[in-house]
Structure formats: C-alpha cells, structure tokens
C-alpha cells in the first residue's frame, strides 16, 4: 500500500534517518500524487541533510550533479574522495574521471595501484567484510579532495542541474 509506505517514510524522515531523507527527496523531486507533492526546494534540502548524515548515495548525487545544497564547494569532493578510498566502486570511477580531467595521470596510476593492492589483500582475507581504505593519512585525503573540488579543478563548471535526479540504483 503506497499510502502506508509514504506514511512510514515520513515518520523515518522526522527522525532524520539518512536513507529515508534521500528517498523522500527523490519523491519530492518528481512528486507522487496524491501522496507527496512535487517540491524541488524541499528535495534539495532533504538530499543535503541525507548527505550530511553520511548517506553515500546522497553524497555522490550531490557531487555528480553539482547540486547546490548550501555546502562549501570542497565538502562534496571530500565525500567522494573518502567513498572512493573506502572502496565504493561508483566513487572510484568518479574520482578517476576527475583526476583524468584534471590532467593528473600520475595520480590516476597511483590510485589504481592502491585500489589493486587493496582488492588483492581483501581477496586474501575473505572474513573481512569491510574494505581497507586506500589512503590512510589526512594529507592524502586532503590531496584527493582537492582534485574533486571545483576551485582546484576544471572538471566542474557552474551548476549543471538544479533538480535532484533519482539515482539509477533506486530503479532496480
């Protein structure tokens, strides 16, 4: 029952559950008449809250679509860098693309080598369900986030899209 599902989702949003905020943002972006009104401003607010609470899909959506959710420009880049370093495949692809667009081929190779080493060490110890971070120092994280930050890179222009687009993973 859609009405009951939306009711429970709204309840979870009141408790600021990160995934619920993300899902409600996608509903407000498109609207789900008569249950959820279309409200793109509220959708951006909810996606920003979800991302600030650490929901990876929201963080990647903000970075990929250059959404204005009231953040400092480097924050979304740092989120993607952290996700890439933690083994998120989509974030790794975004990170590598940003490095390539910034002309930092040497860093692409270094990152790919570190990912390969991480993957091979994860295969050796199957009981470990959590990927080891690719980088472990704050200096490496800061350097990685600079590549993904508009002020340091030409990979991003002015905001491409003021709408929150539903993540493809929600379609499946």
mmCIF file of C-alpha atoms in Angstrom:
data_model
loop_
_atom_site.group_PDB
_atom_site.id
_atom_site.type_symbol
_atom_site.label_atom_id
_atom_site.label_comp_id
_atom_site.label_asym_id
_atom_site.label_seq_id
_atom_site.Cartn_x
_atom_site.Cartn_y
_atom_site.Cartn_z
ATOM 1 C CA UNK A 1 0.000 0.000 0.000
ATOM 2 C CA UNK A 2 1.611 3.244 -1.192
ATOM 3 C CA UNK A 3 -0.131 5.449 1.364
ATOM 4 C CA UNK A 4 1.152 3.341 4.266
ATOM 5 C CA UNK A 5 4.668 3.240 2.782
ATOM 6 C CA UNK A 6 4.748 7.029 2.440
ATOM 7 C CA UNK A 7 3.419 7.380 5.991
ATOM 8 C CA UNK A 8 6.262 5.225 7.381
ATOM 9 C CA UNK A 9 8.792 7.051 5.217
ATOM 10 C CA UNK A 10 7.598 10.404 6.582
ATOM 11 C CA UNK A 11 7.951 9.029 10.113
ATOM 12 C CA UNK A 12 11.557 7.991 9.402
ATOM 13 C CA UNK A 13 12.253 11.441 7.911
ATOM 14 C CA UNK A 14 11.116 13.053 11.176
ATOM 15 C CA UNK A 15 13.832 11.034 12.926
ATOM 16 C CA UNK A 16 16.327 12.148 10.246
ATOM 17 C CA UNK A 17 17.085 8.650 9.003
ATOM 18 C CA UNK A 18 19.614 9.295 6.176
ATOM 19 C CA UNK A 19 18.175 6.810 3.659
ATOM 20 C CA UNK A 20 14.616 7.955 4.373
ATOM 21 C CA UNK A 21 15.652 11.564 3.760
ATOM 22 C CA UNK A 22 17.204 10.506 0.450
ATOM 23 C CA UNK A 23 14.130 8.544 -0.637
ATOM 24 C CA UNK A 24 11.764 11.344 0.357
ATOM 25 C CA UNK A 25 13.934 13.792 -1.616
ATOM 26 C CA UNK A 26 13.527 11.671 -4.743
ATOM 27 C CA UNK A 27 9.746 11.564 -4.198
ATOM 28 C CA UNK A 28 9.546 15.345 -3.736
ATOM 29 C CA UNK A 29 11.679 15.884 -6.808
ATOM 30 C CA UNK A 30 9.227 14.051 -9.043
ATOM 31 C CA UNK A 31 6.059 14.178 -6.953
ATOM 32 C CA UNK A 32 3.889 11.176 -6.176
ATOM 33 C CA UNK A 33 0.341 12.463 -6.483
ATOM 34 C CA UNK A 34 -1.642 12.457 -4.210
ATOM 35 C CA UNK A 35 0.803 11.256 -1.541
ATOM 36 C CA UNK A 36 3.816 13.559 -1.955
ATOM 37 C CA UNK A 37 3.738 16.981 -3.584
ATOM 38 C CA UNK A 38 6.412 17.937 -6.090
ATOM 39 C CA UNK A 39 8.742 20.354 -4.318
ATOM 40 C CA UNK A 40 12.256 20.657 -5.723
ATOM 41 C CA UNK A 41 13.362 23.097 -2.997
ATOM 42 C CA UNK A 42 12.411 20.636 -0.274
ATOM 43 C CA UNK A 43 14.029 17.826 -2.289
ATOM 44 C CA UNK A 44 17.358 19.693 -2.257
ATOM 45 C CA UNK A 45 17.053 20.366 1.471
ATOM 46 C CA UNK A 46 16.384 16.680 2.211
ATOM 47 C CA UNK A 47 19.184 15.418 -0.032
ATOM 48 C CA UNK A 48 21.587 17.805 1.713
ATOM 49 C CA UNK A 49 20.542 16.532 5.151
ATOM 50 C CA UNK A 50 20.938 12.942 3.993
ATOM 51 C CA UNK A 51 24.421 13.632 2.678
ATOM 52 C CA UNK A 52 25.484 15.479 5.835
ATOM 53 C CA UNK A 53 24.361 12.427 7.821
ATOM 54 C CA UNK A 54 26.701 10.262 5.746
ATOM 55 C CA UNK A 55 24.406 8.580 3.211
ATOM 56 C CA UNK A 56 26.745 7.698 0.334
ATOM 57 C CA UNK A 57 24.141 7.757 -2.455
ATOM 58 C CA UNK A 58 23.159 11.327 -1.494
ATOM 59 C CA UNK A 59 26.797 12.415 -1.326
ATOM 60 C CA UNK A 60 27.548 11.049 -4.788
ATOM 61 C CA UNK A 61 24.347 12.532 -6.236
ATOM 62 C CA UNK A 62 25.279 15.997 -4.954
ATOM 63 C CA UNK A 63 28.776 15.765 -6.426
ATOM 64 C CA UNK A 64 27.804 14.198 -9.781
ATOM 65 C CA UNK A 65 25.024 16.702 -10.428
ATOM 66 C CA UNK A 66 26.751 19.700 -8.826
ATOM 67 C CA UNK A 67 23.680 20.350 -6.693
ATOM 68 C CA UNK A 68 23.502 23.480 -4.602
ATOM 69 C CA UNK A 69 22.544 22.246 -1.136
ATOM 70 C CA UNK A 70 24.260 25.041 0.792
ATOM 71 C CA UNK A 71 27.645 23.351 1.241
ATOM 72 C CA UNK A 72 31.144 24.680 0.880
ATOM 73 C CA UNK A 73 32.382 23.531 -2.568
ATOM 74 C CA UNK A 74 35.104 21.240 -1.219
ATOM 75 C CA UNK A 75 32.776 19.186 1.018
ATOM 76 C CA UNK A 76 31.120 17.143 -1.742
ATOM 77 C CA UNK A 77 34.532 16.488 -3.289
ATOM 78 C CA UNK A 78 35.857 15.281 0.035
ATOM 79 C CA UNK A 79 32.876 12.942 0.446
ATOM 80 C CA UNK A 80 33.530 11.350 -2.944
ATOM 81 C CA UNK A 81 37.239 11.040 -2.199
ATOM 82 C CA UNK A 82 36.500 9.295 1.105
ATOM 83 C CA UNK A 83 33.997 6.939 -0.541
ATOM 84 C CA UNK A 84 36.494 6.117 -3.296
ATOM 85 C CA UNK A 85 39.166 5.403 -0.739
ATOM 86 C CA UNK A 86 36.796 3.135 1.158
ATOM 87 C CA UNK A 87 36.130 1.019 -1.918
ATOM 88 C CA UNK A 88 32.879 2.449 -3.315
ATOM 89 C CA UNK A 89 33.113 1.447 -6.990
ATOM 90 C CA UNK A 90 31.000 4.318 -8.303
ATOM 91 C CA UNK A 91 33.000 6.843 -6.265
ATOM 92 C CA UNK A 92 36.237 5.279 -7.538
ATOM 93 C CA UNK A 93 35.057 5.855 -11.128
ATOM 94 C CA UNK A 94 34.065 9.455 -10.334
ATOM 95 C CA UNK A 95 37.428 10.033 -8.648
ATOM 96 C CA UNK A 96 39.439 8.578 -11.532
ATOM 97 C CA UNK A 97 37.421 10.619 -14.047
ATOM 98 C CA UNK A 98 38.092 13.805 -12.046
ATOM 99 C CA UNK A 99 41.815 13.007 -11.920
ATOM 100 C CA UNK A 100 41.902 12.401 -15.668
ATOM 101 C CA UNK A 101 40.004 15.602 -16.439
ATOM 102 C CA UNK A 102 42.429 17.500 -14.204
ATOM 103 C CA UNK A 103 45.326 16.014 -16.211
ATOM 104 C CA UNK A 104 46.758 14.121 -13.243
ATOM 105 C CA UNK A 105 47.556 10.830 -14.952
ATOM 106 C CA UNK A 106 50.311 10.020 -12.454
ATOM 107 C CA UNK A 107 47.777 10.207 -9.620
ATOM 108 C CA UNK A 108 45.354 8.030 -11.615
ATOM 109 C CA UNK A 109 48.024 5.348 -11.857
ATOM 110 C CA UNK A 110 48.914 5.653 -8.166
ATOM 111 C CA UNK A 111 45.264 5.424 -7.149
ATOM 112 C CA UNK A 112 44.616 2.425 -9.423
ATOM 113 C CA UNK A 113 47.672 0.681 -7.961
ATOM 114 C CA UNK A 114 46.459 1.304 -4.420
ATOM 115 C CA UNK A 115 42.982 0.036 -5.313
ATOM 116 C CA UNK A 116 44.508 -3.073 -6.870
ATOM 117 C CA UNK A 117 46.576 -3.700 -3.731
ATOM 118 C CA UNK A 118 43.522 -3.188 -1.536
ATOM 119 C CA UNK A 119 41.450 -5.562 -3.645
ATOM 120 C CA UNK A 120 44.094 -8.269 -3.639
ATOM 121 C CA UNK A 121 44.541 -8.029 0.142
ATOM 122 C CA UNK A 122 40.744 -8.191 0.596
ATOM 123 C CA UNK A 123 40.601 -11.372 -1.524
ATOM 124 C CA UNK A 124 43.266 -12.992 0.666
ATOM 125 C CA UNK A 125 41.216 -12.470 3.829
ATOM 126 C CA UNK A 126 37.579 -13.206 2.902
ATOM 127 C CA UNK A 127 36.385 -12.902 6.504
ATOM 128 C CA UNK A 128 36.987 -9.139 6.271
ATOM 129 C CA UNK A 129 33.723 -7.614 5.041
ATOM 130 C CA UNK A 130 34.962 -4.030 5.190
ATOM 131 C CA UNK A 131 37.400 -2.770 2.573
ATOM 132 C CA UNK A 132 40.600 -1.240 3.838
ATOM 133 C CA UNK A 133 40.875 2.441 2.996
ATOM 134 C CA UNK A 134 43.129 3.154 0.033
ATOM 135 C CA UNK A 135 44.697 6.161 1.753
ATOM 136 C CA UNK A 136 45.135 6.455 5.466
ATOM 137 C CA UNK A 137 46.628 9.863 6.156
ATOM 138 C CA UNK A 138 44.899 13.233 6.352
ATOM 139 C CA UNK A 139 47.419 14.637 3.829
ATOM 140 C CA UNK A 140 46.377 12.055 1.237
ATOM 141 C CA UNK A 141 42.703 12.723 1.911
ATOM 142 C CA UNK A 142 43.201 16.466 1.581
ATOM 143 C CA UNK A 143 45.100 15.982 -1.692
ATOM 144 C CA UNK A 144 42.406 13.665 -3.025
ATOM 145 C CA UNK A 145 39.613 16.064 -2.149
ATOM 146 C CA UNK A 146 41.418 18.946 -3.881
ATOM 147 C CA UNK A 147 41.189 17.068 -7.164
ATOM 148 C CA UNK A 148 37.454 16.774 -6.736
ATOM 149 C CA UNK A 149 36.894 20.354 -5.636
ATOM 150 C CA UNK A 150 35.770 22.868 -8.264
ATOM 151 C CA UNK A 151 38.213 25.554 -7.096
ATOM 152 C CA UNK A 152 41.168 23.217 -7.737
ATOM 153 C CA UNK A 153 39.938 21.534 -10.877
ATOM 154 C CA UNK A 154 38.390 22.451 -14.176
ATOM 155 C CA UNK A 155 36.226 19.316 -14.039
ATOM 156 C CA UNK A 156 33.179 21.201 -12.830
ATOM 157 C CA UNK A 157 31.588 24.300 -14.191
ATOM 158 C CA UNK A 158 28.636 26.257 -12.865
ATOM 159 C CA UNK A 159 25.782 24.142 -11.534
ATOM 160 C CA UNK A 160 24.582 21.793 -14.256
ATOM 161 C CA UNK A 161 21.259 20.924 -12.775
ATOM 162 C CA UNK A 162 19.118 22.455 -10.090
ATOM 163 C CA UNK A 163 16.981 19.349 -9.813
ATOM 164 C CA UNK A 164 17.629 16.274 -7.746
ATOM 165 C CA UNK A 165 17.561 13.309 -10.093
ATOM 166 C CA UNK A 166 16.590 9.917 -8.824
ATOM 167 C CA UNK A 167 19.609 7.658 -8.543
ATOM 168 C CA UNK A 168 19.548 4.774 -11.027
ATOM 169 C CA UNK A 169 20.083 2.338 -8.190
ATOM 170 C CA UNK A 170 16.591 3.140 -6.896
ATOM 171 C CA UNK A 171 15.062 1.936 -10.140
ATOM 172 C CA UNK A 172 16.230 -1.612 -9.544
#
